[in-house]
Amino acid sequence: MAKRSFKSSVLPTILTYLGLAIGLVFSAFPIVWMFFSSLKSNTEIFALPPRLLPDDFTVAAYLTIFNDPVKVRFFINSYFVAGVVTALTLVVAIVTAYGFSRYQFRFKNTLNIFIISTQTVPPITLLIPYFGMVVAFRIFDTYLALILTYMVFTLPYAILLMTGYLNTLPKELDEAVLVDGGSSWTALWRVIVPVSIPGIVATAVYTFLLAWNEFLFALTLTKSMDLRTVPIGIQLLMGQHAFEWNEMMAMSVLGSLPLLVLYLVAQRYFMAGMTAGSVKS
């Protein structure tokens, strides 16, 4: 009986933690290697046998990036484009999701199917059509081209995510506002949005992540160094005869920090029960 009790209680726990530990090592090791590589000289990165820890820690790669206005500009561009895309996507997605969640209208199911179907199209197949449209509208090599293009990819998922979240909120919240003489617009921004913070944060993190990491369209729709983003900046460090691996790793670390900070700051909202007690049973 004791052996059976051990197998039924302790053993599954041990296997669970062992699996989690393996998964942690598997996912974290590349990040750790990237960080320590950014603290090496470019020649030390090619040392054989390879070593995780550098012999001489140096921040030369980071200083090179911070002292180069062009590389700093890459980060400014990424912050600006990702921030604007996130803000505009959230506004449009919230309003649209509210309509899908609270109203019945003609072609509602058709629109839902259309939004879902856009997620099945590989972005690379749209590259040439979008390039032609951007040139035709004379917005090539502009922030506007990147922002509008990114929103095409972020909006469908954001609308689906917000619609699903708003469907979990009781309609009594809206009805209470209408009874008090308020409008649907008031109900949305004064009541629904404040209690939808977890869903909004999740949507914002996803949108920012997608816009920050995008490479293909940023490379195709811009040509001047003043508009290049961080992923393009990392790629430009791959020269014809040499790769600046330590600078590439340093830019990758710096490029990952905003997403890490964003997640750590917003983490508490994901599991917060913002609607608990909002409606009396």
mmCIF file of N, CA and C in Angstrom, residues 32 70 73 85 95 156 172 208:
data_model
loop_
_atom_site.group_PDB
_atom_site.id
_atom_site.type_symbol
_atom_site.label_atom_id
_atom_site.label_comp_id
_atom_site.label_asym_id
_atom_site.label_seq_id
_atom_site.Cartn_x
_atom_site.Cartn_y
_atom_site.Cartn_z
ATOM 1 N N VAL A 32 20.255 32.524 -22.589
ATOM 2 C CA VAL A 32 21.446 32.681 -21.757
ATOM 3 C C VAL A 32 22.694 32.755 -22.623
ATOM 4 N N VAL A 70 22.810 55.684 -35.848
ATOM 5 C CA VAL A 70 22.019 54.884 -36.782
ATOM 6 C C VAL A 70 21.385 53.701 -36.063
ATOM 7 N N ARG A 73 18.687 54.741 -33.779
ATOM 8 C CA ARG A 73 17.496 55.066 -34.573
ATOM 9 C C ARG A 73 16.650 53.818 -34.849
ATOM 10 N N VAL A 85 1.001 51.054 -33.687
ATOM 11 C CA VAL A 85 0.212 49.908 -34.144
ATOM 12 C C VAL A 85 -0.588 49.317 -32.986
ATOM 13 N N VAL A 95 -13.738 48.431 -30.194
ATOM 14 C CA VAL A 95 -15.024 48.883 -30.740
ATOM 15 C C VAL A 95 -15.664 47.780 -31.584
ATOM 16 N N PRO A 156 -7.159 41.238 -37.119
ATOM 17 C CA PRO A 156 -8.038 40.057 -37.053
ATOM 18 C C PRO A 156 -7.912 39.285 -35.744
ATOM 19 N N GLU A 172 -25.657 42.344 -18.262
ATOM 20 C CA GLU A 172 -26.260 43.207 -17.232
ATOM 21 C C GLU A 172 -25.436 44.467 -16.997
ATOM 22 N N PHE A 208 1.988 44.194 -29.805
ATOM 23 C CA PHE A 208 3.310 44.807 -29.717
ATOM 24 C C PHE A 208 4.393 43.822 -30.124
#
